GROMACS .gro file of C-alpha atoms in nm:
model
  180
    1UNK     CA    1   0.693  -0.283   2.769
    2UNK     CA    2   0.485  -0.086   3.007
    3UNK     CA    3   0.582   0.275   3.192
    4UNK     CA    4   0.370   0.361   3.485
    5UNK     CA    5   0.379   0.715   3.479
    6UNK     CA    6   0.250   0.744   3.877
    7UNK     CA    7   0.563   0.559   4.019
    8UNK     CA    8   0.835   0.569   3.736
    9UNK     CA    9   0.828   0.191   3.722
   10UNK     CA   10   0.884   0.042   3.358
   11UNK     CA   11   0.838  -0.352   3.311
   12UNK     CA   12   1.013  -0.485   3.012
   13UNK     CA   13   0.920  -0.842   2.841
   14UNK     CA   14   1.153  -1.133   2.837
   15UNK     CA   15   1.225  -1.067   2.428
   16UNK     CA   16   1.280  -0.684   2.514
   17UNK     CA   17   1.544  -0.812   2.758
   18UNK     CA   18   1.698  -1.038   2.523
   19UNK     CA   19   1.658  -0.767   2.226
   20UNK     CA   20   1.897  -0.537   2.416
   21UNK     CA   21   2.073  -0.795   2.562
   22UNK     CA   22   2.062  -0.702   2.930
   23UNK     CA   23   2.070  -0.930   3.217
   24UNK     CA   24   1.704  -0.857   3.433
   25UNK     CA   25   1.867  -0.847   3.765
   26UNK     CA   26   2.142  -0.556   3.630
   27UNK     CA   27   1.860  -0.306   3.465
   28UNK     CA   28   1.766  -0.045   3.687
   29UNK     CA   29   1.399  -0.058   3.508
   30UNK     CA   30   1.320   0.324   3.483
   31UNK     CA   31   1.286   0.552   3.181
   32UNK     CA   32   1.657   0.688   3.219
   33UNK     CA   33   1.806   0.318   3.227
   34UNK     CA   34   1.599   0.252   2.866
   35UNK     CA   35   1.748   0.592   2.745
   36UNK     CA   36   2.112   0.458   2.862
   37UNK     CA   37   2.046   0.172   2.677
   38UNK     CA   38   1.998   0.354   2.329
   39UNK     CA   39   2.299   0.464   2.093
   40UNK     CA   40   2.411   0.794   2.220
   41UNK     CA   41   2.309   0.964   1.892
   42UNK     CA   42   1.976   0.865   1.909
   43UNK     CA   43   1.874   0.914   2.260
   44UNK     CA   44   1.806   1.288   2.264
   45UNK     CA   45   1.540   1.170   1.897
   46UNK     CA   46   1.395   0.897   2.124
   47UNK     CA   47   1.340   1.120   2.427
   48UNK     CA   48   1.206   1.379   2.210
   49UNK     CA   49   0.930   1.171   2.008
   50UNK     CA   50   0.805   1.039   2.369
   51UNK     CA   51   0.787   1.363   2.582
   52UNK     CA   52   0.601   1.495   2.234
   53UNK     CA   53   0.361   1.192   2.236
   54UNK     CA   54   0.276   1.314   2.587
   55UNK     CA   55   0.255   1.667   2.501
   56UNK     CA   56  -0.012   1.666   2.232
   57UNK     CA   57  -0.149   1.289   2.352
   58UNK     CA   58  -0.086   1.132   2.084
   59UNK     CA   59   0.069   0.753   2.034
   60UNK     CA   60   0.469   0.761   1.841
   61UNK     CA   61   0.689   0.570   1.630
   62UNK     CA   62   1.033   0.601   1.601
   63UNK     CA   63   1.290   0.376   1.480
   64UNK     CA   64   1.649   0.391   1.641
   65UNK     CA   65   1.984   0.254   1.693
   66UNK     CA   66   2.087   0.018   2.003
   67UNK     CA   67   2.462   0.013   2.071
   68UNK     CA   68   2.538  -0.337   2.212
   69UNK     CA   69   2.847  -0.369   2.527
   70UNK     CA   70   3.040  -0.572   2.268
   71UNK     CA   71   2.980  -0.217   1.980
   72UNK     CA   72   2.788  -0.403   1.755
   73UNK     CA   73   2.470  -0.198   1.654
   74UNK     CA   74   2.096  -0.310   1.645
   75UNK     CA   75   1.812  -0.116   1.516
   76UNK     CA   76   1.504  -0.135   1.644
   77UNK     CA   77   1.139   0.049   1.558
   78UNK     CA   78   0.927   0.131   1.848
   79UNK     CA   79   0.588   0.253   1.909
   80UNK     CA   80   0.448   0.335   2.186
   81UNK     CA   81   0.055   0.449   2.336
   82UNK     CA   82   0.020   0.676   2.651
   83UNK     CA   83  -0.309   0.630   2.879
   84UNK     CA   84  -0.439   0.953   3.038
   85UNK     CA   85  -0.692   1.016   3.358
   86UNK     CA   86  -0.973   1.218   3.264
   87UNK     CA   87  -0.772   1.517   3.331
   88UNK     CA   88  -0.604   1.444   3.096
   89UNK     CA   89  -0.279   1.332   3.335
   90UNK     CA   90  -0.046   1.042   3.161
   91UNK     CA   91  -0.073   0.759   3.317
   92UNK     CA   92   0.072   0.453   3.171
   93UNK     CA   93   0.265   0.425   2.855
   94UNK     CA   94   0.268   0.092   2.660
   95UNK     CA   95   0.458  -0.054   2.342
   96UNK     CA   96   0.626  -0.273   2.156
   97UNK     CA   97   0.985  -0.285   2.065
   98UNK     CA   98   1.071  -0.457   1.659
   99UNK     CA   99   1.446  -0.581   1.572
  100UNK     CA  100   1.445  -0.432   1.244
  101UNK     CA  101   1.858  -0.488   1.213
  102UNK     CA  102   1.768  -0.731   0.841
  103UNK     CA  103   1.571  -0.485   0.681
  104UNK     CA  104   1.827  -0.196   0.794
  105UNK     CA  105   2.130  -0.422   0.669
  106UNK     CA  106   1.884  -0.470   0.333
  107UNK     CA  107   1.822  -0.095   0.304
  108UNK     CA  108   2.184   0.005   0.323
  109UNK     CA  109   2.264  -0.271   0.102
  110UNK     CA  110   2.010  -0.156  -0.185
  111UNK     CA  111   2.115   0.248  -0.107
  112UNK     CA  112   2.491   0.108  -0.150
  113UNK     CA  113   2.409  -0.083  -0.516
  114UNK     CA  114   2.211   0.228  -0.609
  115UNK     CA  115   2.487   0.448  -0.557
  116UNK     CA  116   2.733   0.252  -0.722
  117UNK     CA  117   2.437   0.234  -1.033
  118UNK     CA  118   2.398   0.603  -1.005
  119UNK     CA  119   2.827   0.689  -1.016
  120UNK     CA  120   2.813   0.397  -1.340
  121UNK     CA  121   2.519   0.549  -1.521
  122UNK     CA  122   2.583   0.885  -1.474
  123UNK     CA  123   2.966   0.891  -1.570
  124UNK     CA  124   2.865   0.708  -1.912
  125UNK     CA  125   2.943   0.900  -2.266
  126UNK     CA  126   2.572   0.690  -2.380
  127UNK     CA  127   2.259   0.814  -2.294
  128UNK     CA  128   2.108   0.512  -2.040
  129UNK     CA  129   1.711   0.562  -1.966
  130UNK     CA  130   1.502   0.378  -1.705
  131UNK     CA  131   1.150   0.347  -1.746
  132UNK     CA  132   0.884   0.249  -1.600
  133UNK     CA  133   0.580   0.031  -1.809
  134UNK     CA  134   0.418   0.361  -1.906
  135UNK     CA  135   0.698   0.501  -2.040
  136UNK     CA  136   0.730   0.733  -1.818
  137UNK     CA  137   1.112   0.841  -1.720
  138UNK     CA  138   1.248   0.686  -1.361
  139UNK     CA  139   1.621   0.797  -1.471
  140UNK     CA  140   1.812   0.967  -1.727
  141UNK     CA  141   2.206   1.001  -1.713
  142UNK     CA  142   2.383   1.335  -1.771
  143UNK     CA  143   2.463   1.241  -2.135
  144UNK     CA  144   2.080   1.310  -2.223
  145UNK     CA  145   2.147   1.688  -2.183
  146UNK     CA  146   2.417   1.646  -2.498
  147UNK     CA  147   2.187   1.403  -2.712
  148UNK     CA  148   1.870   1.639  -2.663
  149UNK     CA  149   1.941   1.974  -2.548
  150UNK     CA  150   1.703   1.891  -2.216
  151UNK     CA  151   1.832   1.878  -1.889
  152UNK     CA  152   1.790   1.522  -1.669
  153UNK     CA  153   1.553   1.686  -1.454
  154UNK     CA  154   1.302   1.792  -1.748
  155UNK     CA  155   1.245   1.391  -1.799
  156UNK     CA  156   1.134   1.236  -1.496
  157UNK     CA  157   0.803   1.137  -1.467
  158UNK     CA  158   0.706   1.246  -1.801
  159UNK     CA  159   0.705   0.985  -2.141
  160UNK     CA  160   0.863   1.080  -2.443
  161UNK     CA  161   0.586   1.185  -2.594
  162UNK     CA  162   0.480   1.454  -2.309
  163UNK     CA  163   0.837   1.592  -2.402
  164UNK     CA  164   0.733   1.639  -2.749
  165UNK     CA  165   0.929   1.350  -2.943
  166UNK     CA  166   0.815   1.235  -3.273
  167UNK     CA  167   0.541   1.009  -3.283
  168UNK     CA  168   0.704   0.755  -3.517
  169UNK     CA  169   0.999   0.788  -3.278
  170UNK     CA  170   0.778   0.718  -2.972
  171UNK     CA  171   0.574   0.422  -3.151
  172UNK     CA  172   0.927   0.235  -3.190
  173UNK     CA  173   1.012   0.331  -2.806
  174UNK     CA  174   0.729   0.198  -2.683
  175UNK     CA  175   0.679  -0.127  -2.865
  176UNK     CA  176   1.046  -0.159  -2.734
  177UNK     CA  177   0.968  -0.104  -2.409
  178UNK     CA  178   0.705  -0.367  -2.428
  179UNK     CA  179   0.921  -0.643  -2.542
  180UNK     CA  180   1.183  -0.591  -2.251
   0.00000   0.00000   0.00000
């Protein structure tokens, strides 16, 4: 898509068109029309990131929600470049527009699972342990606080042996760890 700053004009491509689903001959093709065309929660975040790319010059990102005529939702990522005179006056504003709806619905998907690991794992009489191939802690449940005194926070990111566990203890942890 491109903005001309001088006349207010803003040319979208043919995929832009069909991204937001809008007919060409029913989009008023101004910066206020692309607002309208963003989910109401987002608009004032989108508005914001732009007018602040103008203020200190510099190109944006910002990824944001569409809201369809039928409701369904689309997320998109944008980013966009501003070109300035010599004085330093925009003139022309350029970028790109992404679909990013798959990775969203993948995100939510993997944040959903994760919370349903977490409520498991954390609710669990047995001490459960991720780690990663160091050793080091990822996660700890609650029930580590009863089995050793420590609190869940005082293991992540450090290995057993940083937290001052017997070495014979650690040696059988860790050859563990490398069979799984």
């Amino acid at each position: 898509w491109e903005l001309d700053l001088l006349t207010g004009e803003l040319v979208w491509s043919d995929e832009i068109f069909r991204l937001f689903e809008i007919d060409k001959g029913r989009f008023g093709a101004t910066y206020e029309a692309f607002l309208n065309a963003i989910h109401p929660d987002d608009r004032d975040a989108v508005n914001q990131a732009y007018t602040h790319s103008l203020a200190v010059r510099q190109p944006y990102e910002v990824t944001h929600r569409l809201r369809m005529s039928d409701g369904r939702i689309k997320w998109v990522h944008e980013r966009c470049e501003t070109i300035f005179d010599v004085a330093g006056k925009p003139l022309r504003s350029t970028g790109t527009v992404q679909d990013i709806s798959e990775r969203k619905s993948v995100e939510q998907a993997l944040e959903q699972s994760e919370n349903h690991f977490r409520a498991l794992a954390g609710n669990l009489p047995d001490v459960v342990v991720r780690m990663d191939r160091h050793g080091r802690h990822l996660y700890v449940n609650a029930a580590v606080r009863q089995a050793t005194g420590l609190a869940p926070e005082a293991f992540i990111g450090k290995t057993n042996a940083e937290l001052g566990m017997p070495a014979e203890n650690v040696a059988v942890w860790m050859a563990t760890l490398g069979r799984v």
